PDB file of C-alpha atoms in Angstrom:
ATOM      1  CA  UNK A  13     -27.901   4.196 -39.766  1.00 45.00           C
ATOM      2  CA  UNK A  14     -26.667   0.617 -39.745  1.00 52.00           C
ATOM      3  CA  UNK A  15     -24.103   1.311 -42.375  1.00 65.00           C
ATOM      4  CA  UNK A  16     -20.438   1.461 -41.531  1.00 77.00           C
ATOM      5  CA  UNK A  17     -19.207   4.847 -40.262  1.00 77.00           C
ATOM      6  CA  UNK A  18     -16.089   6.471 -41.395  1.00 85.00           C
ATOM      7  CA  UNK A  19     -13.710   7.968 -38.803  1.00 90.00           C
ATOM      8  CA  UNK A  20     -14.849  11.415 -39.987  1.00 90.00           C
ATOM      9  CA  UNK A  21     -18.357  10.501 -39.394  1.00 87.00           C
ATOM     10  CA  UNK A  22     -17.721   9.170 -36.001  1.00 89.00           C
ATOM     11  CA  UNK A  23     -15.770  12.416 -35.043  1.00 93.00           C
ATOM     12  CA  UNK A  24     -18.622  14.480 -36.483  1.00 91.00           C
ATOM     13  CA  UNK A  25     -21.195  12.600 -34.499  1.00 92.00           C
ATOM     14  CA  UNK A  26     -19.078  13.032 -31.276  1.00 94.00           C
ATOM     15  CA  UNK A  27     -18.842  16.665 -31.885  1.00 95.00           C
ATOM     16  CA  UNK A  28     -22.474  17.025 -32.637  1.00 94.00           C
ATOM     17  CA  UNK A  29     -23.505  15.179 -29.559  1.00 96.00           C
ATOM     18  CA  UNK A  30     -21.128  17.366 -27.340  1.00 96.00           C
ATOM     19  CA  UNK A  31     -22.486  20.404 -28.807  1.00 96.00           C
ATOM     20  CA  UNK A  32     -26.081  19.201 -28.321  1.00 95.00           C
ATOM     21  CA  UNK A  33     -25.314  18.169 -24.745  1.00 96.00           C
ATOM     22  CA  UNK A  34     -23.503  21.447 -23.810  1.00 96.00           C
ATOM     23  CA  UNK A  35     -26.039  23.766 -25.323  1.00 96.00           C
ATOM     24  CA  UNK A  36     -29.103  22.088 -23.948  1.00 95.00           C
ATOM     25  CA  UNK A  37     -27.408  22.054 -20.559  1.00 93.00           C
ATOM     26  CA  UNK A  38     -26.660  25.745 -21.067  1.00 95.00           C
ATOM     27  CA  UNK A  39     -30.298  26.448 -21.683  1.00 94.00           C
ATOM     28  CA  UNK A  40     -31.335  24.549 -18.459  1.00 92.00           C
ATOM     29  CA  UNK A  41     -28.903  25.943 -16.070  1.00 91.00           C
ATOM     30  CA  UNK A  42     -30.291  29.514 -15.737  1.00 91.00           C
ATOM     31  CA  UNK A  43     -33.680  27.990 -14.983  1.00 85.00           C
ATOM     32  CA  UNK A  44     -32.940  28.171 -11.235  1.00 82.00           C
ATOM     33  CA  UNK A  45     -32.958  31.930 -11.440  1.00 85.00           C
ATOM     34  CA  UNK A  46     -36.696  32.242 -12.394  1.00 91.00           C
ATOM     35  CA  UNK A  47     -39.706  29.956 -12.613  1.00 93.00           C
ATOM     36  CA  UNK A  48     -40.757  31.761 -15.897  1.00 93.00           C
ATOM     37  CA  UNK A  49     -37.281  30.969 -17.316  1.00 93.00           C
ATOM     38  CA  UNK A  50     -37.611  27.332 -16.293  1.00 92.00           C
ATOM     39  CA  UNK A  51     -41.047  27.137 -17.908  1.00 92.00           C
ATOM     40  CA  UNK A  52     -39.798  28.646 -21.118  1.00 94.00           C
ATOM     41  CA  UNK A  53     -36.374  26.888 -21.487  1.00 94.00           C
ATOM     42  CA  UNK A  54     -37.639  24.151 -23.786  1.00 95.00           C
ATOM     43  CA  UNK A  55     -38.107  26.853 -26.437  1.00 96.00           C
ATOM     44  CA  UNK A  56     -34.428  27.774 -26.262  1.00 96.00           C
ATOM     45  CA  UNK A  57     -33.416  24.220 -25.959  1.00 96.00           C
ATOM     46  CA  UNK A  58     -35.189  23.346 -29.198  1.00 97.00           C
ATOM     47  CA  UNK A  59     -33.402  26.137 -30.975  1.00 97.00           C
ATOM     48  CA  UNK A  60     -29.995  24.986 -29.868  1.00 96.00           C
ATOM     49  CA  UNK A  61     -30.708  21.350 -30.392  1.00 96.00           C
ATOM     50  CA  UNK A  62     -31.794  21.705 -34.059  1.00 96.00           C
ATOM     51  CA  UNK A  63     -28.327  22.447 -35.372  1.00 95.00           C
ATOM     52  CA  UNK A  64     -26.461  19.282 -34.288  1.00 96.00           C
ATOM     53  CA  UNK A  65     -29.643  17.158 -35.120  1.00 95.00           C
ATOM     54  CA  UNK A  66     -29.656  18.600 -38.594  1.00 94.00           C
ATOM     55  CA  UNK A  67     -25.907  17.849 -38.971  1.00 92.00           C
ATOM     56  CA  UNK A  68     -26.349  14.285 -37.992  1.00 92.00           C
ATOM     57  CA  UNK A  69     -29.459  13.740 -40.058  1.00 92.00           C
ATOM     58  CA  UNK A  70     -27.784  15.109 -43.129  1.00 90.00           C
ATOM     59  CA  UNK A  71     -24.642  13.040 -42.526  1.00 87.00           C
ATOM     60  CA  UNK A  72     -26.587   9.672 -41.889  1.00 78.00           C
ATOM     61  CA  UNK A  73     -29.513   9.290 -43.947  1.00 80.00           C
ATOM     62  CA  UNK A  74     -30.973   6.046 -42.535  1.00 82.00           C
ATOM     63  CA  UNK A  75     -32.936   4.771 -39.665  1.00 87.00           C
ATOM     64  CA  UNK A  76     -31.918   5.845 -36.232  1.00 85.00           C
ATOM     65  CA  UNK A  77     -30.326   9.208 -37.505  1.00 87.00           C
ATOM     66  CA  UNK A  78     -33.170  11.212 -35.864  1.00 90.00           C
ATOM     67  CA  UNK A  79     -32.991   9.549 -32.527  1.00 92.00           C
ATOM     68  CA  UNK A  80     -29.253   8.898 -32.176  1.00 92.00           C
ATOM     69  CA  UNK A  81     -28.255  12.043 -30.340  1.00 95.00           C
ATOM     70  CA  UNK A  82     -31.442  12.284 -28.245  1.00 96.00           C
ATOM     71  CA  UNK A  83     -31.277   8.758 -27.130  1.00 95.00           C
ATOM     72  CA  UNK A  84     -27.581   9.105 -26.167  1.00 95.00           C
ATOM     73  CA  UNK A  85     -28.496  12.362 -24.330  1.00 94.00           C
ATOM     74  CA  UNK A  86     -31.376  10.484 -22.445  1.00 94.00           C
ATOM     75  CA  UNK A  87     -28.979   7.639 -21.402  1.00 94.00           C
ATOM     76  CA  UNK A  88     -26.289  10.165 -20.053  1.00 94.00           C
ATOM     77  CA  UNK A  89     -28.966  12.128 -18.178  1.00 91.00           C
ATOM     78  CA  UNK A  90     -30.360   9.092 -16.537  1.00 91.00           C
ATOM     79  CA  UNK A  91     -26.756   8.052 -15.625  1.00 92.00           C
ATOM     80  CA  UNK A  92     -26.476  11.510 -13.936  1.00 91.00           C
ATOM     81  CA  UNK A  93     -29.631  10.839 -11.989  1.00 86.00           C
ATOM     82  CA  UNK A  94     -31.925  13.165 -13.853  1.00 88.00           C
ATOM     83  CA  UNK A  95     -35.175  12.441 -15.647  1.00 82.00           C
ATOM     84  CA  UNK A  96     -36.727  10.570 -12.644  1.00 84.00           C
ATOM     85  CA  UNK A  97     -40.380  10.669 -13.664  1.00 90.00           C
ATOM     86  CA  UNK A  98     -41.845   7.974 -16.092  1.00 92.00           C
ATOM     87  CA  UNK A  99     -43.915  10.645 -17.894  1.00 93.00           C
ATOM     88  CA  UNK A 100     -40.635  12.306 -18.959  1.00 93.00           C
ATOM     89  CA  UNK A 101     -39.488   9.023 -20.601  1.00 93.00           C
ATOM     90  CA  UNK A 102     -42.781   8.417 -22.301  1.00 95.00           C
ATOM     91  CA  UNK A 103     -42.689  11.913 -23.856  1.00 96.00           C
ATOM     92  CA  UNK A 104     -38.970  11.627 -24.894  1.00 95.00           C
ATOM     93  CA  UNK A 105     -39.343   8.158 -26.435  1.00 96.00           C
ATOM     94  CA  UNK A 106     -42.629   9.037 -28.193  1.00 97.00           C
ATOM     95  CA  UNK A 107     -41.126  12.106 -29.725  1.00 97.00           C
ATOM     96  CA  UNK A 108     -38.019  10.098 -31.010  1.00 96.00           C
ATOM     97  CA  UNK A 109     -40.329   7.365 -32.442  1.00 96.00           C
ATOM     98  CA  UNK A 110     -42.504   9.963 -34.075  1.00 96.00           C
ATOM     99  CA  UNK A 111     -39.485  11.648 -35.655  1.00 96.00           C
ATOM    100  CA  UNK A 112     -37.999   8.282 -36.918  1.00 94.00           C
ATOM    101  CA  UNK A 113     -41.474   7.330 -38.394  1.00 95.00           C
ATOM    102  CA  UNK A 114     -42.009  10.663 -40.109  1.00 95.00           C
ATOM    103  CA  UNK A 115     -38.392  10.537 -41.570  1.00 93.00           C
ATOM    104  CA  UNK A 116     -38.919   7.029 -42.777  1.00 92.00           C
ATOM    105  CA  UNK A 117     -42.312   7.844 -44.368  1.00 93.00           C
ATOM    106  CA  UNK A 118     -41.081  11.032 -46.181  1.00 93.00           C
ATOM    107  CA  UNK A 119     -37.864   9.330 -47.335  1.00 90.00           C
ATOM    108  CA  UNK A 120     -34.331   9.693 -46.010  1.00 88.00           C
ATOM    109  CA  UNK A 121     -32.959  11.167 -49.176  1.00 88.00           C
ATOM    110  CA  UNK A 122     -35.425  14.170 -49.105  1.00 91.00           C
ATOM    111  CA  UNK A 123     -34.462  17.378 -47.459  1.00 91.00           C
ATOM    112  CA  UNK A 124     -38.008  17.808 -46.396  1.00 93.00           C
ATOM    113  CA  UNK A 125     -37.571  14.690 -44.127  1.00 92.00           C
ATOM    114  CA  UNK A 126     -34.978  16.553 -42.197  1.00 93.00           C
ATOM    115  CA  UNK A 127     -36.935  19.746 -42.140  1.00 95.00           C
ATOM    116  CA  UNK A 128     -39.925  17.883 -40.672  1.00 95.00           C
ATOM    117  CA  UNK A 129     -38.110  15.491 -38.274  1.00 95.00           C
ATOM    118  CA  UNK A 130     -35.735  18.134 -36.715  1.00 96.00           C
ATOM    119  CA  UNK A 131     -38.591  20.302 -35.095  1.00 97.00           C
ATOM    120  CA  UNK A 132     -40.134  17.057 -33.672  1.00 97.00           C
ATOM    121  CA  UNK A 133     -36.986  15.582 -32.164  1.00 97.00           C
ATOM    122  CA  UNK A 134     -35.779  18.964 -30.928  1.00 97.00           C
ATOM    123  CA  UNK A 135     -38.616  18.578 -28.317  1.00 97.00           C
ATOM    124  CA  UNK A 136     -37.029  15.767 -26.595  1.00 96.00           C
ATOM    125  CA  UNK A 137     -35.443  18.018 -23.885  1.00 95.00           C
ATOM    126  CA  UNK A 138     -39.073  19.507 -23.280  1.00 95.00           C
ATOM    127  CA  UNK A 139     -39.666  16.110 -21.586  1.00 93.00           C
ATOM    128  CA  UNK A 140     -37.987  17.494 -18.355  1.00 91.00           C
ATOM    129  CA  UNK A 141     -41.077  19.731 -17.919  1.00 92.00           C
ATOM    130  CA  UNK A 142     -43.951  17.578 -19.261  1.00 95.00           C
ATOM    131  CA  UNK A 143     -44.984  16.383 -15.700  1.00 95.00           C
ATOM    132  CA  UNK A 144     -45.318  20.163 -14.684  1.00 94.00           C
ATOM    133  CA  UNK A 145     -48.198  20.314 -17.060  1.00 94.00           C
ATOM    134  CA  UNK A 146     -49.801  16.895 -16.935  1.00 94.00           C
ATOM    135  CA  UNK A 147     -49.031  15.442 -13.425  1.00 93.00           C
ATOM    136  CA  UNK A 148     -48.472  18.755 -11.728  1.00 92.00           C
ATOM    137  CA  UNK A 149     -48.975  17.774  -8.175  1.00 93.00           C
ATOM    138  CA  UNK A 150     -46.355  14.881  -8.292  1.00 92.00           C
ATOM    139  CA  UNK A 151     -43.914  17.270 -10.184  1.00 92.00           C
ATOM    140  CA  UNK A 152     -44.332  20.064  -7.524  1.00 92.00           C
ATOM    141  CA  UNK A 153     -43.866  17.659  -4.744  1.00 92.00           C
ATOM    142  CA  UNK A 154     -40.574  16.484  -6.164  1.00 91.00           C
ATOM    143  CA  UNK A 155     -39.572  20.152  -6.936  1.00 89.00           C
ATOM    144  CA  UNK A 156     -40.200  20.989  -3.231  1.00 90.00           C
ATOM    145  CA  UNK A 157     -37.580  18.443  -2.285  1.00 89.00           C
ATOM    146  CA  UNK A 158     -34.846  20.505  -3.998  1.00 86.00           C
ATOM    147  CA  UNK A 159     -36.208  24.055  -4.389  1.00 87.00           C
ATOM    148  CA  UNK A 160     -37.528  26.921  -2.400  1.00 90.00           C
ATOM    149  CA  UNK A 161     -41.297  26.851  -1.806  1.00 91.00           C
ATOM    150  CA  UNK A 162     -41.535  30.342  -3.379  1.00 92.00           C
ATOM    151  CA  UNK A 163     -39.937  29.147  -6.528  1.00 91.00           C
ATOM    152  CA  UNK A 164     -42.177  26.008  -6.665  1.00 90.00           C
ATOM    153  CA  UNK A 165     -45.342  28.349  -6.290  1.00 92.00           C
ATOM    154  CA  UNK A 166     -43.990  30.086  -9.379  1.00 91.00           C
ATOM    155  CA  UNK A 167     -43.801  26.801 -11.242  1.00 91.00           C
ATOM    156  CA  UNK A 168     -47.372  26.029 -10.140  1.00 93.00           C
ATOM    157  CA  UNK A 169     -48.392  29.345 -11.723  1.00 94.00           C
ATOM    158  CA  UNK A 170     -46.837  28.558 -14.979  1.00 93.00           C
ATOM    159  CA  UNK A 171     -47.740  24.938 -15.068  1.00 91.00           C
ATOM    160  CA  UNK A 172     -50.914  25.426 -17.197  1.00 93.00           C
ATOM    161  CA  UNK A 173     -52.055  23.887 -20.444  1.00 95.00           C
ATOM    162  CA  UNK A 174     -51.925  27.323 -21.997  1.00 95.00           C
ATOM    163  CA  UNK A 175     -48.306  27.736 -21.096  1.00 95.00           C
ATOM    164  CA  UNK A 176     -47.531  24.278 -22.410  1.00 96.00           C
ATOM    165  CA  UNK A 177     -49.151  25.195 -25.742  1.00 97.00           C
ATOM    166  CA  UNK A 178     -47.334  28.507 -25.964  1.00 97.00           C
ATOM    167  CA  UNK A 179     -43.963  26.911 -25.111  1.00 96.00           C
ATOM    168  CA  UNK A 180     -44.644  24.094 -27.622  1.00 97.00           C
ATOM    169  CA  UNK A 181     -45.519  26.402 -30.408  1.00 98.00           C
ATOM    170  CA  UNK A 182     -42.494  28.643 -29.706  1.00 97.00           C
ATOM    171  CA  UNK A 183     -40.171  25.535 -29.519  1.00 97.00           C
ATOM    172  CA  UNK A 184     -41.421  24.345 -32.862  1.00 97.00           C
ATOM    173  CA  UNK A 185     -40.953  27.706 -34.555  1.00 97.00           C
ATOM    174  CA  UNK A 186     -37.465  28.300 -33.085  1.00 97.00           C
ATOM    175  CA  UNK A 187     -36.362  24.760 -34.046  1.00 97.00           C
ATOM    176  CA  UNK A 188     -37.612  25.514 -37.537  1.00 97.00           C
ATOM    177  CA  UNK A 189     -35.618  28.701 -37.715  1.00 97.00           C
ATOM    178  CA  UNK A 190     -32.501  26.933 -36.310  1.00 96.00           C
ATOM    179  CA  UNK A 191     -32.773  24.081 -38.764  1.00 95.00           C
ATOM    180  CA  UNK A 192     -32.852  26.443 -41.765  1.00 95.00           C
ATOM    181  CA  UNK A 193     -29.802  28.401 -40.361  1.00 95.00           C
ATOM    182  CA  UNK A 194     -28.039  24.942 -39.972  1.00 93.00           C
ATOM    183  CA  UNK A 195     -28.888  24.043 -43.514  1.00 91.00           C
ATOM    184  CA  UNK A 196     -27.185  27.255 -44.676  1.00 92.00           C
ATOM    185  CA  UNK A 197     -24.129  26.685 -42.449  1.00 91.00           C
ATOM    186  CA  UNK A 198     -23.919  23.071 -43.669  1.00 85.00           C
ATOM    187  CA  UNK A 199     -24.500  24.100 -47.293  1.00 85.00           C
ATOM    188  CA  UNK A 200     -27.146  21.443 -47.730  1.00 72.00           C
TER     189      UNK A 200
END
């Protein structure tokens, strides 16, 4: 990642980031319509995130290529006042570090390293909801400040470990499918 970027690579990265940001945001926005949708959005988010992540990892095959887009996304969201709970940060940074380690261990020039790292790093936006499963009372208290009590009660119903495991498995499967579609589009 620390090699000099061409103008084309910079433009590609900017486009990939913009697509990542817009699509992840688009999966989050309908969440206010239903607590069930909000609990499930990380699966859709992982699906749409995999494409731009695959593109960047294929373009730049060194250290940092797995975490570049999610890290920039995290910084932008923090500047917008989102991601206010430390457990969200821990999840996001842990996922980015794990993806980078996996990619380095497998080898940057191997397609399998992209196929393995993309489903991992696609889980970064899931960090928005991690407190709902592991520090539920604090999450629900913050949610009550912004949302209707009936909606928060719905979040309480879906904030179970079983729902976490279902959404996690679904997010991984959908990101794998999206990564393979992206490979075909990019002719990797």
